[in-house]
Coordinates of C-alpha atoms and ligand atoms in Angstrom, one line a residue:
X67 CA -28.7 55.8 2.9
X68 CA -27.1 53.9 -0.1
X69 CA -27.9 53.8 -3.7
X70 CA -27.8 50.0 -5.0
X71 CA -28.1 49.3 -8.2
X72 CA -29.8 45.5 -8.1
X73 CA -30.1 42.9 -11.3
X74 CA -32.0 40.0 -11.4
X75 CA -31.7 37.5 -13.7
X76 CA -33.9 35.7 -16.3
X77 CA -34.6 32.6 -13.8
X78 CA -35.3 35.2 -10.9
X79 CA -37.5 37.0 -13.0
X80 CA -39.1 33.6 -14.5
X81 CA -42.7 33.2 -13.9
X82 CA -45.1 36.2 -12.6
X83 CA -44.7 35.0 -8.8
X84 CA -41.0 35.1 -8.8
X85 CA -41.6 38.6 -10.2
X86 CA -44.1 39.4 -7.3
X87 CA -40.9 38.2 -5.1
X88 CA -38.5 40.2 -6.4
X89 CA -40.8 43.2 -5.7
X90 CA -40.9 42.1 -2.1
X91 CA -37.5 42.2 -1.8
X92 CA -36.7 45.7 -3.2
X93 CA -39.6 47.1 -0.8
X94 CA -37.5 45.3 1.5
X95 CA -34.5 47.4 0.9
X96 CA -36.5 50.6 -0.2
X97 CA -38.2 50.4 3.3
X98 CA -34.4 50.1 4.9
X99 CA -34.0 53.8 3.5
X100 CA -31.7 52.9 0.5
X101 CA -32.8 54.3 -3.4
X102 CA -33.0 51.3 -5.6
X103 CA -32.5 50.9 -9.2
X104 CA -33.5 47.7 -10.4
X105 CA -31.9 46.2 -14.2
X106 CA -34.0 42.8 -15.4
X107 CA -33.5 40.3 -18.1
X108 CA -36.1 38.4 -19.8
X109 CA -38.2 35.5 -18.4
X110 CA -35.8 32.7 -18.8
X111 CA -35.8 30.9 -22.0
X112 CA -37.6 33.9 -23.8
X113 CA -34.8 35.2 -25.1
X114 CA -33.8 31.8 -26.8
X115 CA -37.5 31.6 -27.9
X116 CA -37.4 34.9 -29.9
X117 CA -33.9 33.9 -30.9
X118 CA -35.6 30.4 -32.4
X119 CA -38.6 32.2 -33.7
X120 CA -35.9 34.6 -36.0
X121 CA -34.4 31.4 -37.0
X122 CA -37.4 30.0 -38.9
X123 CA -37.3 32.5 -40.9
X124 CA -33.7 33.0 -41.6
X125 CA -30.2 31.0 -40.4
X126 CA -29.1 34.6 -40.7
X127 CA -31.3 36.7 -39.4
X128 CA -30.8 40.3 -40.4
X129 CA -29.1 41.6 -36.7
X130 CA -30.5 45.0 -36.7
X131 CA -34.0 43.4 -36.7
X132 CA -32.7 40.3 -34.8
X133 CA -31.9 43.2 -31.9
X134 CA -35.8 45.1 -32.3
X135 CA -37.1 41.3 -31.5
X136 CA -34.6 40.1 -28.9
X137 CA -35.0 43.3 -26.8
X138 CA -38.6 42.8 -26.7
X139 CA -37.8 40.3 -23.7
X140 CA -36.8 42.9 -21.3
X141 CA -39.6 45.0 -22.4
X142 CA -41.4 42.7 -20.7
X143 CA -40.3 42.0 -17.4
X144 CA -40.1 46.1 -16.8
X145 CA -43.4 46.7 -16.8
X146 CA -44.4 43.7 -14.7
X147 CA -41.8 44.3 -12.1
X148 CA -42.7 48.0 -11.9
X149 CA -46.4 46.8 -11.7
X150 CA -45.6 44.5 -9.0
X151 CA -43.8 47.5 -6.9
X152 CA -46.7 50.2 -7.4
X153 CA -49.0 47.7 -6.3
X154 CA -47.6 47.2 -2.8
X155 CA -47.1 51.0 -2.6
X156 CA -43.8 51.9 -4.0
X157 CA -43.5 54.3 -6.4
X158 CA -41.6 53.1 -9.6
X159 CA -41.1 53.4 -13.0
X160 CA -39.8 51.3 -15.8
X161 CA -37.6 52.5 -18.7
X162 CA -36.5 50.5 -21.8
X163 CA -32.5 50.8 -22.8
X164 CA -33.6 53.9 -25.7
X165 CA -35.7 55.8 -23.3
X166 CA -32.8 55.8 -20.6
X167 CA -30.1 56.8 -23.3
X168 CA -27.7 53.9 -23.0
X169 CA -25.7 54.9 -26.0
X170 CA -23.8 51.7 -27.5
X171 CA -22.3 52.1 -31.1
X172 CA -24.1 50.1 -33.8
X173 CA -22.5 46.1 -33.4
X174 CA -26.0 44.5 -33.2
X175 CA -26.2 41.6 -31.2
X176 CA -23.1 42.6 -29.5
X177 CA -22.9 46.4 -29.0
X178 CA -20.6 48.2 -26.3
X179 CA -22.2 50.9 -24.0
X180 CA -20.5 54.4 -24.9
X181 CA -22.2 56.6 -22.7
X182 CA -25.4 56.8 -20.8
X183 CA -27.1 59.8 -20.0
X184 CA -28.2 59.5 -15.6
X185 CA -30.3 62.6 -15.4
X186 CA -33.4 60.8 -15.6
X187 CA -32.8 58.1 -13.9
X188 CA -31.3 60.7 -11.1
X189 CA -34.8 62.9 -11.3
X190 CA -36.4 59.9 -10.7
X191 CA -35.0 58.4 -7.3
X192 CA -34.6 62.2 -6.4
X193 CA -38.8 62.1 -6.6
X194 CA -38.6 59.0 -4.7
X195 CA -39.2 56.6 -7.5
X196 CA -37.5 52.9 -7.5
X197 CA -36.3 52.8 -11.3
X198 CA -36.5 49.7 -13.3
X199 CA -34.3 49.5 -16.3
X200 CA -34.5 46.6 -19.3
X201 CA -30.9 45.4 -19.4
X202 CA -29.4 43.9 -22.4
X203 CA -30.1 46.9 -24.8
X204 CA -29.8 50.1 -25.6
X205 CA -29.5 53.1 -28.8
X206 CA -27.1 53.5 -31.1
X207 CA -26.4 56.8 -32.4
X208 CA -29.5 57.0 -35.2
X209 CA -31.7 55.1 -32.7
X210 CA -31.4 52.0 -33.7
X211 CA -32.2 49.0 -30.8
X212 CA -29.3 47.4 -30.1
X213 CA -28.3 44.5 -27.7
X214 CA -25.1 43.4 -25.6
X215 CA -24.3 39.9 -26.2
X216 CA -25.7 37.2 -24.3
X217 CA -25.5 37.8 -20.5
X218 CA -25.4 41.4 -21.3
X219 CA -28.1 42.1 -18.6
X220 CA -25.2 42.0 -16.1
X221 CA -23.0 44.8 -18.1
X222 CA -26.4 47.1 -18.3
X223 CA -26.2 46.6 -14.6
X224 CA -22.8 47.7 -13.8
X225 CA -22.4 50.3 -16.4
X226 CA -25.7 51.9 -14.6
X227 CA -24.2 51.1 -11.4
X228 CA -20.8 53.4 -12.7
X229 CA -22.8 56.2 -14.5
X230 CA -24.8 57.0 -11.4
X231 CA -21.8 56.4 -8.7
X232 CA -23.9 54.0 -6.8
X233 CA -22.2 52.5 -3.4
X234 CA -22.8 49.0 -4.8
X235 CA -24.0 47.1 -7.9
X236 CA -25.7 43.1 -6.8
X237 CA -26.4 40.7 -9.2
X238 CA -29.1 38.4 -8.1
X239 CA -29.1 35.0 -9.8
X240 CA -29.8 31.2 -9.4
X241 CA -26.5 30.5 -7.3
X242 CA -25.7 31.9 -4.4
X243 CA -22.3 33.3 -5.6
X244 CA -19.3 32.3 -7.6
X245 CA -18.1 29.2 -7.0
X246 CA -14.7 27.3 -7.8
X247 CA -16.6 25.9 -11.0
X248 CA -20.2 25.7 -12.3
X249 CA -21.8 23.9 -9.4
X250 CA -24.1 22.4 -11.6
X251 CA -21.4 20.8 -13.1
X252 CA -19.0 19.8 -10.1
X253 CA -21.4 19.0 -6.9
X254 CA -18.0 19.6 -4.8
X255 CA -17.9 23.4 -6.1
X256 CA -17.3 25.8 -3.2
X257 CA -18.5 29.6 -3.2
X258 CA -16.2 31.5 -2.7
X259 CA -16.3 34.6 -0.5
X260 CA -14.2 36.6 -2.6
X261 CA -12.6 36.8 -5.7
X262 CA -10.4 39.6 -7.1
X263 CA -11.2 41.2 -10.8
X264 CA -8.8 39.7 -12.1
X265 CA -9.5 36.5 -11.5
X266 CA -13.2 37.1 -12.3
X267 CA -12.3 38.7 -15.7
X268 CA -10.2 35.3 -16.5
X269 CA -13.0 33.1 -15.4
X270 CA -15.6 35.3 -17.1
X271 CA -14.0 35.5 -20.9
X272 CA -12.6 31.4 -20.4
X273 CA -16.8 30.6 -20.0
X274 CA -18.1 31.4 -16.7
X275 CA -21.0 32.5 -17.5
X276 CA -22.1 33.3 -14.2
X277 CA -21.1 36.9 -15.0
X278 CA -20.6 38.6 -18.6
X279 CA -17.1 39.6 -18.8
X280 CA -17.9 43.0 -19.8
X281 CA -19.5 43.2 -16.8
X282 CA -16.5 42.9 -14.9
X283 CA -14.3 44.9 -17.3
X284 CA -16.4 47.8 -16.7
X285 CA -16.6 47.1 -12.5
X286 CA -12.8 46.9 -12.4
X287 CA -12.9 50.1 -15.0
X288 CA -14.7 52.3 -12.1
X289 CA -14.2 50.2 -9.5
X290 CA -18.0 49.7 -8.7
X291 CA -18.3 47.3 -5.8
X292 CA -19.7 44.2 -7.4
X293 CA -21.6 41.3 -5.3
X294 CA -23.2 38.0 -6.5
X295 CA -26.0 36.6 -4.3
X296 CA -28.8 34.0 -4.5
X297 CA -32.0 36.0 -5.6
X298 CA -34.2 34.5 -3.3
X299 CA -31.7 32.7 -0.3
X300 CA -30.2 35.2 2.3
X301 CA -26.3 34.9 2.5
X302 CA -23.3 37.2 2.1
X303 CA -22.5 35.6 -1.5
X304 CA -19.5 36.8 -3.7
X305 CA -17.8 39.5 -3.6
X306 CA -15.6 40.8 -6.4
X307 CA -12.4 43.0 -4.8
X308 CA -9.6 44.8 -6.1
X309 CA -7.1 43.5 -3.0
X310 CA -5.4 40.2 -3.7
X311 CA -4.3 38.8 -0.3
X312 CA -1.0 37.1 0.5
X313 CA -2.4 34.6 3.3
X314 CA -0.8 31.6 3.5
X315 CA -4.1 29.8 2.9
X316 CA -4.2 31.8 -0.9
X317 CA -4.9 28.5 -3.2
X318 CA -3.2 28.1 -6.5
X319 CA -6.0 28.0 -8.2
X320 CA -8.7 29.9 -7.5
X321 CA -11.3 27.9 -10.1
X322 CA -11.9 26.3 -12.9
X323 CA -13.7 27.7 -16.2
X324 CA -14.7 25.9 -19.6
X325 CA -16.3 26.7 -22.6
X326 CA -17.6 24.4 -25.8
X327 CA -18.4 27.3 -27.6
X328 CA -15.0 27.1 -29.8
X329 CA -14.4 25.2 -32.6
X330 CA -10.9 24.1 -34.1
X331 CA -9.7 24.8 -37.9
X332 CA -6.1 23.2 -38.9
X333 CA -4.0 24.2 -42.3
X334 CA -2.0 21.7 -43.4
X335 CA 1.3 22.0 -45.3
X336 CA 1.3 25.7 -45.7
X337 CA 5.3 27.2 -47.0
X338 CA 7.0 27.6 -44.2
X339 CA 7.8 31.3 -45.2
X340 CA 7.9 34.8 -43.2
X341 CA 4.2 36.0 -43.4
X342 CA 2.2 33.2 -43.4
X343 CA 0.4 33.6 -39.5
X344 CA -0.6 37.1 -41.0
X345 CA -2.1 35.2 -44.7
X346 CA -4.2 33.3 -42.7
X347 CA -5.6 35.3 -40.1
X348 CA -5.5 38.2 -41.9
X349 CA -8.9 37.6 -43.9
X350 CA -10.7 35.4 -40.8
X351 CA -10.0 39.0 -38.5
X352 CA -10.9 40.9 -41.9
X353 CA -14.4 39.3 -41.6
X354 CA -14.7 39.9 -38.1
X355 CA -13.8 36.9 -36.8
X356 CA -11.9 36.7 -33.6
X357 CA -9.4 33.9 -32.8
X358 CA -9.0 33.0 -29.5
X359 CA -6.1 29.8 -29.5
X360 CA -3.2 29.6 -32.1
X361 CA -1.1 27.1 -32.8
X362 CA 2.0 26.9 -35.4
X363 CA 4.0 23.3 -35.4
X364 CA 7.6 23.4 -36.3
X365 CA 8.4 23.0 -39.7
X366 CA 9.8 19.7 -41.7
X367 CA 9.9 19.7 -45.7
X368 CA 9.7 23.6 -45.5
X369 CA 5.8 23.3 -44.6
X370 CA 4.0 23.6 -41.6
X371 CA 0.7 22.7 -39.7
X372 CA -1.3 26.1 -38.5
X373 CA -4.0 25.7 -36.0
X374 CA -6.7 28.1 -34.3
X375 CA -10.0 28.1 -33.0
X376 CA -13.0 30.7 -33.2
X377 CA -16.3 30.5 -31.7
X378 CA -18.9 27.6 -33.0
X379 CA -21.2 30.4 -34.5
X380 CA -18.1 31.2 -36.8
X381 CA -16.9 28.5 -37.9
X382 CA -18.6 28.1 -41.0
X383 CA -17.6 31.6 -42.3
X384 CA -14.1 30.7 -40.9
X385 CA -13.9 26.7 -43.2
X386 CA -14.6 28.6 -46.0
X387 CA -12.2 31.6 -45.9
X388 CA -9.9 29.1 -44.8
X389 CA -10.7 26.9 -47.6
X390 CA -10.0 29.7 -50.0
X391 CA -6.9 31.0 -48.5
X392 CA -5.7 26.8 -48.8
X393 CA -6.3 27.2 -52.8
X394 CA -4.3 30.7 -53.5
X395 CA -1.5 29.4 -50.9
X396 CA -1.0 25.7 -52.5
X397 CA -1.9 24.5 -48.8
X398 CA -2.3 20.5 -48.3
X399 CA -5.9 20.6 -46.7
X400 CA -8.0 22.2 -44.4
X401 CA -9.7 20.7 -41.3
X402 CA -12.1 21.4 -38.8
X403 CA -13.4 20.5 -35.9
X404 CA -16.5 21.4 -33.6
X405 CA -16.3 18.3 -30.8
X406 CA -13.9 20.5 -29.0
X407 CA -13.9 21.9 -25.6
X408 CA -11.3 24.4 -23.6
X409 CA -10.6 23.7 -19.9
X410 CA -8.9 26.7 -18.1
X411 CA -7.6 26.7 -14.3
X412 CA -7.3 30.5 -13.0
X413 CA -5.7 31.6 -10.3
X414 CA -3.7 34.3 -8.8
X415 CA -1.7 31.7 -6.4
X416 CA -0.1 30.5 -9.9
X417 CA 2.0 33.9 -9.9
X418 CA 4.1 32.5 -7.1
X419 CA 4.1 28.7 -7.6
X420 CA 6.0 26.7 -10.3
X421 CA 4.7 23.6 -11.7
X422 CA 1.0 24.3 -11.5
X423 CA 0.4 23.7 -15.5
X424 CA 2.6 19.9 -15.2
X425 CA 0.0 19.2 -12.5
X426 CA -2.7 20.4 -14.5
X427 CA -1.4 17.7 -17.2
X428 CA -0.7 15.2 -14.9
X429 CA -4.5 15.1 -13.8
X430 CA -5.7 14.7 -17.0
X431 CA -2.9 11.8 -17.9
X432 CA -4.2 10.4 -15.0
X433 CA -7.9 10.5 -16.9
X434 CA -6.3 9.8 -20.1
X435 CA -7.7 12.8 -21.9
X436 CA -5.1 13.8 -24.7
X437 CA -4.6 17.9 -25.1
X438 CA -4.9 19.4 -28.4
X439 CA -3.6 22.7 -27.6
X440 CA -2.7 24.8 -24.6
X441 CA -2.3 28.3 -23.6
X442 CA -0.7 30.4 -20.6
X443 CA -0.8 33.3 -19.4
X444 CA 0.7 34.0 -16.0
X445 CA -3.1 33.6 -13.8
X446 CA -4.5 30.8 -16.4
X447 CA -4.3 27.9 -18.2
X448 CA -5.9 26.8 -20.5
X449 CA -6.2 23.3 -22.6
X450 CA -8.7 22.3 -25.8
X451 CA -9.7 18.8 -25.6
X452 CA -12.5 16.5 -27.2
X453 CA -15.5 17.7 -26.0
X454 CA -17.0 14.4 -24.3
X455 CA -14.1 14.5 -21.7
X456 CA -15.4 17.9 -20.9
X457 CA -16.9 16.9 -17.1
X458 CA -14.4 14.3 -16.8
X459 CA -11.7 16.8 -17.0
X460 CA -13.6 19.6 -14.8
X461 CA -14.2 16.9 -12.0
X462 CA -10.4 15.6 -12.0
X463 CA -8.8 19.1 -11.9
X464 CA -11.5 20.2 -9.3
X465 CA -9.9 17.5 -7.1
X466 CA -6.4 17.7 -7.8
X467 CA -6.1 21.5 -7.2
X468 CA -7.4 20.6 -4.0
X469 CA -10.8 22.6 -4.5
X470 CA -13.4 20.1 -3.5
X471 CA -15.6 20.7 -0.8
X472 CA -15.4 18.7 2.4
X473 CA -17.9 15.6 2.4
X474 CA -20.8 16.2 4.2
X475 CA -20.8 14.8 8.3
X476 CA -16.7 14.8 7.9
X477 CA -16.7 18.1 10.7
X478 CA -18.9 16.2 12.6
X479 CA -16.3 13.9 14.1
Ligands
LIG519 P1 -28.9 34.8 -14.8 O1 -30.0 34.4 -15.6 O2 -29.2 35.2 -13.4 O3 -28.0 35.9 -15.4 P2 -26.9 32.8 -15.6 O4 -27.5 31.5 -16.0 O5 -26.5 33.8 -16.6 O6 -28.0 33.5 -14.6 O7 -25.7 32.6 -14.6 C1 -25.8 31.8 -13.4 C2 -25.3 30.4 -13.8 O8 -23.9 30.4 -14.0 C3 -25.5 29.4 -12.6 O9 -26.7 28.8 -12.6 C4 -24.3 28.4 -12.9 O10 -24.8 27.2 -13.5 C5 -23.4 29.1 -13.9 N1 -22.0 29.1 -13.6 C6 -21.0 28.9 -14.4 N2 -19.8 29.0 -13.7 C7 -20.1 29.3 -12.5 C8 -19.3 29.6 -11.3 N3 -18.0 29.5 -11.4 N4 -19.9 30.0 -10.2 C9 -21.3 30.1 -10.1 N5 -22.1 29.8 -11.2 C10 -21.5 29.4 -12.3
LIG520 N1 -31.9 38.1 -21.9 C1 -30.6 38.2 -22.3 C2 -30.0 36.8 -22.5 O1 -30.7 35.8 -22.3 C3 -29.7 39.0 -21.5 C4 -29.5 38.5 -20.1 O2 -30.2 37.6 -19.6 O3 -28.5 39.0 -19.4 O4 -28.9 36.7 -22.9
LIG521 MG1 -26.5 35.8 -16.9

């Protein structure tokens, strides 16, 4: 007998008979013998729908009362789901993220999980109970609500998953696993049948949003088992492993993540002196604003060119401390851009291959799509481009690392 901690996402949870399925399919498992604990998001688009409602009030809204609405969602799909299971004779119980005791400290809107307390949750499926948890939130230390980030459903499932040392943690979603790239992007995307943490963790923080990437942080943390599956189509799906095998067959590139959720800002003409990266980002970090790409050119007439981006949501805040850092360092100008978009290739294949980022360039020459800036590490790469080359450059890359699925009727000859 296993204990499986199971999430299902906001599409899988969508409308009322979705719900009813999902209910049918933990019975299913319950009746197998295993003890189930269930995490839920919202019905899909609800959370964007209290999100919008907060926003015709206030551009800003206050986050600690932006977190008591948002959380409401979950609230929601609980009690349904754990109406749906008592009424086809399993026992069950719902529990919002306070009543639990997932401790997170007090970010709203993007709080980390510091501790949660598994004795209830433990009485519970001792009593034969299947427990259904709200993801997405939890209690800060003077019980405030707060909430995980976007896609933080996943990390309320995997953090339960750790805390109670269940033999598995699935994530049950629209897609039958992780593929080389968003499928709904690329129609040539392949699932693939595993994937190491690594990997996941790259794909995950480059815009994969298939999984949130604390998600993974904490699976690789505790080393929970960690699936991905199609909520309602049987198949073995995705699993996320710590073993990186050395087949012959390993590709380079394992897939391909993007993100236009960046947005560029460029100082011109600052003095080229010692000190300057820390002027600049000093006051953006200061304000809580994290910088993901950074670019410095070489100097000429003892000035340079800095360049970084943040994430869209910032970028306002960003222009204007940037603006006022411009003034006190007798900077040329300050630009921005949002039409942006970052294209990453990730792989674990790229440890033991040269050459993979001149191919990566070559495709998109090929395409004519001009790169703003790049990064590397040694499993990614990663390029900004104008945004409306986005797909262009996804598709191109997909086929030169040789990722595309076979045509369909191709095996039959
Ligand atoms: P849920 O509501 O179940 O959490 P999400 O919308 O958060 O679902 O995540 C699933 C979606 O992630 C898929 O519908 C797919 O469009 C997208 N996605 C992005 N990248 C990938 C990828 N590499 N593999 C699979 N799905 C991906
Ligand atoms: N409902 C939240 C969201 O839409 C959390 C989640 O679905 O994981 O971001
Ligand atoms: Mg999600």
């Amino acid at each position: 007998m296993a204990l499986i901690v199971q999430k299902f996402g906001g599409t899988s949870v969508g409308t009322v008979e979705r719900i009813e399925q999902v209910a049918e399919k933990v019975k299913k498992f319950r009746d197998g013998g295993d003890d189930i604990v269930v995490v839920v998001s919202a019905m899909s688009g609800e959370t964007n729908r209290l999100i919008d409602l907060a926003k015709q009030i206030s551009d800003q809204p206050v986050p600690r009362e932006l977190d008591v609405m948002v959380s409401t969602g979950e609230q929601v799909t609980i009690a349904l789901l754990a109406m749906a299971l008592i009424k086809r004779g399993v026992p069950a119980v719902s529990y919002t993220g306070n009543q639990v005791r997932i401790l997170t400290d007090s970010a709203h809107t993007k709080a980390r999980i510091l501790q949660i307390d598994a004795q209830r949750i433990q009485r519970d499926i001792k009593a034969g109970r299947v427990v259904v948890v709200a993801g997405f939130q939890g209690v800060d230390e003077k019980g405030n609500i707060t909430t995980l980030g976007r896609g933080g459903s996943d990390t309320t499932g995997v953090a339960l998953a750790a805390a109670l040392k269940a033999d598995e943690c699935q994530i049950y979603t629209d897609v039958d696993g992780v593929y080389t790239t968003d499928p709904r992007v690329v129609a040539k995307a392949q699932r693939l049948d595993k994937i190491t943490f690594e990997e996941m963790l790259e794909m995950a923080s480059l815009g994969s949003k298939v999984l949130q990437i604390r998600a993974v942080e904490f699976a690789g943390k505790y080393s929970v088992p960690l699936r991905v599956l199609h909520s309602f189509q049987e198949g073995p799906g995705t699993l996320i492993t710590l073993d990186e095998e050395e087949s012959m067959e390993q590709p380079i590139i394992s897939g391909i993540a993007f993100n236009r959720d960046e947005a560029k800002l460029t100082i011109r003409g600052v003095p080229d002196t010692p000190g300057v990266a820390f002027k600049i980002l000093g006051p953006i970090s200061a304000a809580n604003v994290e910088v993901d790409m950074i670019v410095q050119n070489v100097a000429h007439d003892n000035t340079t060119d800095f360049t970084f981006t943040v994430h869209r949501n910032d970028y306002n805040n960003a222009l204007q401390i940037l603006q006022s850092i411009a003034n006190e360092m007798g900077a040329r100008e300050v630009i921005g851009d949002t039409d942006i978009a970052k294209v990453s290739i990730v792989g674990v294949g790229m440890r033991s291959h040269a050459g993979v980022a001149s191919r990566m360039f070559e495709a998109l020459a090929k395409e004519n799509i001009n790169i703003q800036m790049i990064s590397t590490s040694e499993i990614k790469v990663s390029v900004v481009i104008e945004e409306k080359y986005l797909e262009l450059a996804v598709r191109a890359l997909h086929t030169a690392f040789e990722l595309d699925a076979p045509a369909a009727g191709n095996t039959a000859e």
